[in-house]
């Protein structure tokens, strides 16, 4: 890699890298995991008690909501395709 990045550019780069890795992991889970495991993933995220943790920040809460939506979207589409 060449050049220097601003902190914001580095953060964006990290987010994109994480998104690519997550997509690969979801693709693997789609192939090897039974439906029960897929459903458990979203259920575990939904069970996080943000009300019981007053220090939980809104960014983390939004990230968990997005993760749940991503899992449900990914697996509802693949289940429809099978």
Backbone as ProteinMPNN parsed JSONL, in Angstrom:
{"seq_chain_A": "XXXXXXXXXXXXXXXXXXXXXXXXXXXXXXXXXXXXXXXXXXXXXXXXXXXXXXXXXXXXXXXXXXXXXXXXXXXXXXXXXX", "coords_chain_A": {"N_chain_A": [[0.849, -1.17, 0.0], [0.47, 2.21, -0.735], [1.108, 5.691, -0.046], [-0.394, 8.007, 2.302], [-3.127, 7.846, 4.503], [-5.955, 9.717, 5.591], [-7.424, 9.866, 8.893], [-10.143, 9.433, 8.627], [-10.302, 8.279, 6.039], [-8.911, 5.926, 6.556], [-10.619, 4.735, 8.407], [-12.905, 4.321, 6.813], [-11.811, 2.537, 4.992], [-11.288, 0.383, 6.725], [-13.919, -0.301, 7.427], [-14.987, -1.112, 4.954], [-13.32, -3.306, 4.448], [-14.102, -4.978, 6.582], [-16.772, -5.401, 5.85], [-16.443, -6.898, 3.509], [-15.208, -9.223, 4.51], [-17.209, -10.117, 6.244], [-19.244, -10.673, 4.392], [-18.101, -12.86, 3.075], [-17.974, -14.695, 5.203], [-20.712, -15.001, 5.787], [-21.533, -16.174, 3.387], [-20.216, -18.644, 3.559], [-21.408, -19.693, 5.87], [-23.991, -19.908, 4.917], [-23.733, -22.055, 3.214], [-22.78, -24.197, 4.821], [-24.133, -24.286, 7.287], [-26.949, -25.438, 9.141], [-30.446, -24.484, 8.964], [-31.398, -23.924, 11.537], [-29.138, -23.011, 12.907], [-28.58, -20.647, 11.551], [-30.868, -19.14, 12.177], [-30.497, -18.926, 14.913], [-28.346, -17.201, 15.101], [-29.307, -14.556, 14.523], [-31.204, -14.423, 16.562], [-29.631, -14.495, 18.87], [-28.323, -12.026, 18.664], [-30.535, -10.328, 18.855], [-31.187, -10.717, 21.49], [-29.535, -9.187, 23.038], [-29.33, -7.013, 25.705], [-29.868, -3.847, 25.697], [-31.147, -1.984, 27.232], [-30.522, -2.688, 29.795], [-27.947, -1.91, 29.96], [-26.877, 0.999, 30.491], [-24.72, 2.418, 29.524], [-24.435, 1.768, 26.902], [-23.848, 2.738, 23.633], [-25.481, 4.677, 21.005], [-24.431, 4.139, 18.475], [-23.388, 1.557, 18.599], [-25.748, 0.163, 19.168], [-27.177, 0.657, 16.784], [-25.47, -0.653, 15.019], [-25.78, -3.323, 15.807], [-28.492, -3.666, 15.177], [-28.329, -3.389, 12.394], [-26.741, -5.598, 11.816], [-28.432, -7.722, 12.505], [-30.469, -7.307, 10.608], [-28.985, -7.714, 8.264], [-28.217, -10.42, 8.496], [-30.76, -11.64, 8.516], [-31.769, -10.797, 6.024], [-29.881, -11.892, 4.231], [-30.111, -14.681, 4.708], [-32.815, -15.137, 4.327], [-33.121, -14.653, 1.647], [-31.398, -16.644, 0.571], [-32.646, -18.93, 1.479], [-35.036, -18.796, 0.099], [-34.072, -19.227, -2.44], [-33.256, -21.85, -2.406]], "CA_chain_A": [[0.0, 0.0, 0.0], [1.277, 3.427, -0.794], [0.411, 6.914, 0.33], [-0.927, 8.02, 3.661], [-4.563, 8.072, 4.557], [-6.473, 10.457, 6.741], [-8.1, 8.974, 9.837], [-11.451, 9.084, 8.057], [-10.061, 7.326, 4.96], [-8.523, 4.658, 7.173], [-11.835, 4.177, 8.987], [-13.72, 3.834, 5.697], [-11.124, 1.351, 4.5], [-11.544, -0.686, 7.693], [-15.328, -0.704, 7.323], [-15.137, -1.87, 3.706], [-12.661, -4.599, 4.655], [-14.976, -5.773, 7.441], [-17.944, -5.795, 5.07], [-16.037, -7.977, 2.598], [-14.995, -10.43, 5.307], [-18.524, -10.556, 6.719], [-19.94, -11.29, 3.263], [-17.523, -14.183, 2.87], [-18.401, -15.549, 6.315], [-22.134, -15.318, 5.584], [-21.618, -17.124, 2.276], [-19.808, -19.954, 4.069], [-22.466, -20.143, 6.78], [-25.124, -20.269, 4.07], [-23.475, -23.363, 2.619], [-22.511, -25.29, 5.754], [-24.921, -24.272, 8.523], [-28.384, -25.72, 9.013], [-31.345, -23.35, 9.162], [-31.493, -23.626, 12.97], [-27.963, -22.217, 13.279], [-28.77, -19.315, 10.975], [-31.882, -18.444, 12.972], [-29.932, -18.659, 16.236], [-27.45, -16.048, 14.993], [-30.092, -13.332, 14.679], [-31.846, -14.472, 17.869], [-28.63, -14.111, 19.875], [-28.122, -10.578, 18.589], [-31.749, -9.681, 19.353], [-31.295, -10.886, 22.938], [-28.662, -8.242, 23.737], [-30.159, -6.111, 26.495], [-29.303, -2.506, 25.729], [-31.799, -1.248, 28.31], [-29.807, -3.031, 31.014], [-26.602, -1.341, 29.881], [-27.068, 2.42, 30.185], [-23.556, 2.994, 28.834], [-24.445, 1.359, 25.498], [-23.98, 3.919, 22.787], [-26.404, 4.506, 19.891], [-23.733, 3.589, 17.31], [-23.359, 0.099, 18.783], [-27.122, -0.3, 19.008], [-27.485, 0.674, 15.343], [-24.663, -1.697, 14.385], [-26.423, -4.605, 16.097], [-29.714, -3.705, 14.367], [-27.928, -3.641, 11.01], [-26.263, -6.979, 11.731], [-29.624, -8.572, 12.492], [-31.112, -7.146, 9.3], [-28.128, -8.336, 7.259], [-28.351, -11.878, 8.63], [-32.099, -12.043, 8.086], [-31.878, -10.581, 4.584], [-29.021, -12.855, 3.548], [-30.598, -16.044, 4.785], [-34.161, -15.273, 3.767], [-32.926, -14.751, 0.196], [-30.835, -17.928, 0.201], [-33.642, -19.957, 1.732], [-35.971, -18.724, -1.015], [-33.418, -19.73, -3.646], [-33.035, -23.292, -2.31]], "C_chain_A": [[0.897, 1.236, 0.0], [0.435, 4.629, -0.414], [-0.068, 6.851, 1.765], [-2.394, 8.407, 3.606], [-4.904, 8.95, 5.745], [-7.135, 9.449, 7.677], [-9.449, 8.52, 9.288], [-11.303, 8.068, 6.924], [-9.713, 5.949, 5.511], [-9.737, 3.963, 7.773], [-12.739, 3.594, 7.897], [-13.114, 2.553, 5.132], [-11.362, 0.159, 5.424], [-12.968, -1.208, 7.586], [-15.551, -1.54, 6.062], [-14.497, -3.253, 3.846], [-13.532, -5.518, 5.512], [-16.208, -6.258, 6.682], [-17.609, -6.951, 4.126], [-15.838, -9.291, 3.348], [-16.332, -10.983, 5.792], [-19.304, -11.227, 5.589], [-19.414, -12.694, 3.015], [-17.965, -15.152, 3.97], [-19.863, -15.95, 6.151], [-22.325, -16.307, 4.447], [-21.246, -18.532, 2.728], [-20.885, -20.52, 4.986], [-23.677, -20.612, 5.987], [-24.971, -21.68, 3.512], [-23.417, -24.465, 3.673], [-23.439, -25.36, 6.963], [-26.378, -24.628, 8.267], [-29.205, -24.47, 9.351], [-31.413, -22.948, 10.637], [-30.329, -22.75, 13.426], [-28.112, -20.796, 12.762], [-29.765, -18.51, 11.797], [-31.339, -18.065, 14.348], [-29.028, -17.433, 16.206], [-28.207, -14.746, 15.232], [-30.751, -13.279, 16.054], [-30.877, -14.046, 18.964], [-28.386, -12.61, 19.857], [-29.33, -9.825, 19.144], [-31.829, -9.721, 20.876], [-30.367, -9.959, 23.716], [-29.534, -7.191, 24.405], [-29.498, -4.739, 26.599], [-29.927, -1.67, 26.843], [-31.071, -1.494, 29.627], [-28.388, -2.484, 31.052], [-26.711, 0.127, 29.509], [-25.891, 3.053, 29.448], [-23.505, 2.613, 27.354], [-24.705, 2.577, 24.612], [-24.889, 3.64, 21.591], [-25.737, 3.924, 18.647], [-23.68, 2.064, 17.4], [-24.741, -0.493, 18.609], [-27.494, -0.374, 17.533], [-26.708, -0.418, 14.613], [-25.287, -3.076, 14.606], [-27.705, -4.741, 15.275], [-29.387, -4.002, 12.905], [-27.449, -5.074, 10.833], [-27.435, -7.955, 11.676], [-30.295, -8.513, 11.126], [-30.3, -7.84, 8.205], [-28.248, -9.849, 7.295], [-29.706, -12.332, 8.109], [-32.273, -11.877, 6.587], [-31.098, -11.636, 3.82], [-29.657, -14.228, 3.55], [-32.021, -16.201, 4.304], [-34.075, -15.366, 2.253], [-32.375, -16.111, -0.197], [-31.809, -19.066, 0.454], [-34.661, -19.969, 0.592], [-35.382, -19.354, -2.27], [-33.255, -21.242, -3.616], [-34.276, -24.075, -2.555]], "O_chain_A": [[1.938, 1.278, 0.656], [-0.794, 4.585, -0.456], [-0.137, 5.779, 2.367], [-2.824, 9.194, 2.763], [-4.226, 8.926, 6.772], [-7.377, 8.306, 7.29], [-9.846, 7.368, 9.464], [-12.073, 7.111, 6.842], [-10.169, 4.93, 4.992], [-9.874, 2.745, 7.663], [-13.273, 2.496, 8.051], [-13.832, 1.599, 4.83], [-11.61, -0.952, 4.953], [-13.199, -2.416, 7.646], [-16.233, -2.563, 6.108], [-15.07, -4.252, 3.412], [-13.684, -6.699, 5.202], [-16.635, -7.4, 6.854], [-18.407, -7.875, 3.966], [-16.253, -10.349, 2.874], [-16.555, -12.193, 5.75], [-19.958, -12.246, 5.812], [-20.192, -13.617, 2.771], [-18.294, -16.304, 3.687], [-20.214, -17.112, 6.353], [-23.184, -17.185, 4.528], [-21.886, -19.504, 2.326], [-21.233, -21.696, 4.886], [-24.314, -21.602, 6.347], [-25.951, -22.408, 3.357], [-23.945, -25.555, 3.452], [-23.522, -26.408, 7.604], [-26.972, -24.173, 7.289], [-28.697, -23.523, 9.953], [-31.479, -21.76, 10.95], [-30.514, -21.847, 14.241], [-27.799, -19.842, 13.474], [-29.535, -17.335, 12.083], [-31.678, -17.011, 14.886], [-28.954, -16.7, 17.192], [-27.792, -13.926, 16.051], [-30.847, -12.207, 16.651], [-31.256, -13.318, 19.881], [-28.256, -11.987, 20.911], [-29.175, -8.809, 19.82], [-32.463, -8.861, 21.488], [-30.411, -9.948, 24.946], [-30.37, -6.558, 23.76], [-28.672, -4.503, 27.481], [-29.293, -0.741, 27.345], [-31.011, -0.608, 30.479], [-27.707, -2.588, 32.073], [-26.645, 0.468, 28.328], [-26.041, 4.101, 28.821], [-22.629, 3.081, 26.627], [-25.653, 3.335, 24.822], [-25.053, 2.484, 21.202], [-26.406, 3.279, 17.84], [-23.898, 1.367, 16.41], [-24.897, -1.537, 17.975], [-28.068, -1.367, 17.086], [-27.232, -1.04, 13.689], [-25.317, -3.899, 13.692], [-27.978, -5.811, 14.733], [-30.089, -4.777, 12.255], [-27.722, -5.698, 9.807], [-27.425, -8.903, 10.89], [-30.648, -9.544, 10.555], [-30.868, -8.479, 7.32], [-28.368, -10.492, 6.252], [-29.792, -13.296, 7.348], [-32.869, -12.738, 5.94], [-31.609, -12.211, 2.86], [-29.737, -14.877, 2.507], [-32.411, -17.298, 3.904], [-34.865, -16.076, 1.631], [-32.819, -16.689, -1.189], [-31.805, -20.06, -0.272], [-35.1, -21.037, 0.166], [-36.105, -19.945, -3.072], [-33.13, -21.869, -4.669], [-34.249, -25.305, -2.509]]}, "name": "protein", "num_of_chains": 1, "seq": "XXXXXXXXXXXXXXXXXXXXXXXXXXXXXXXXXXXXXXXXXXXXXXXXXXXXXXXXXXXXXXXXXXXXXXXXXXXXXXXXXX"}
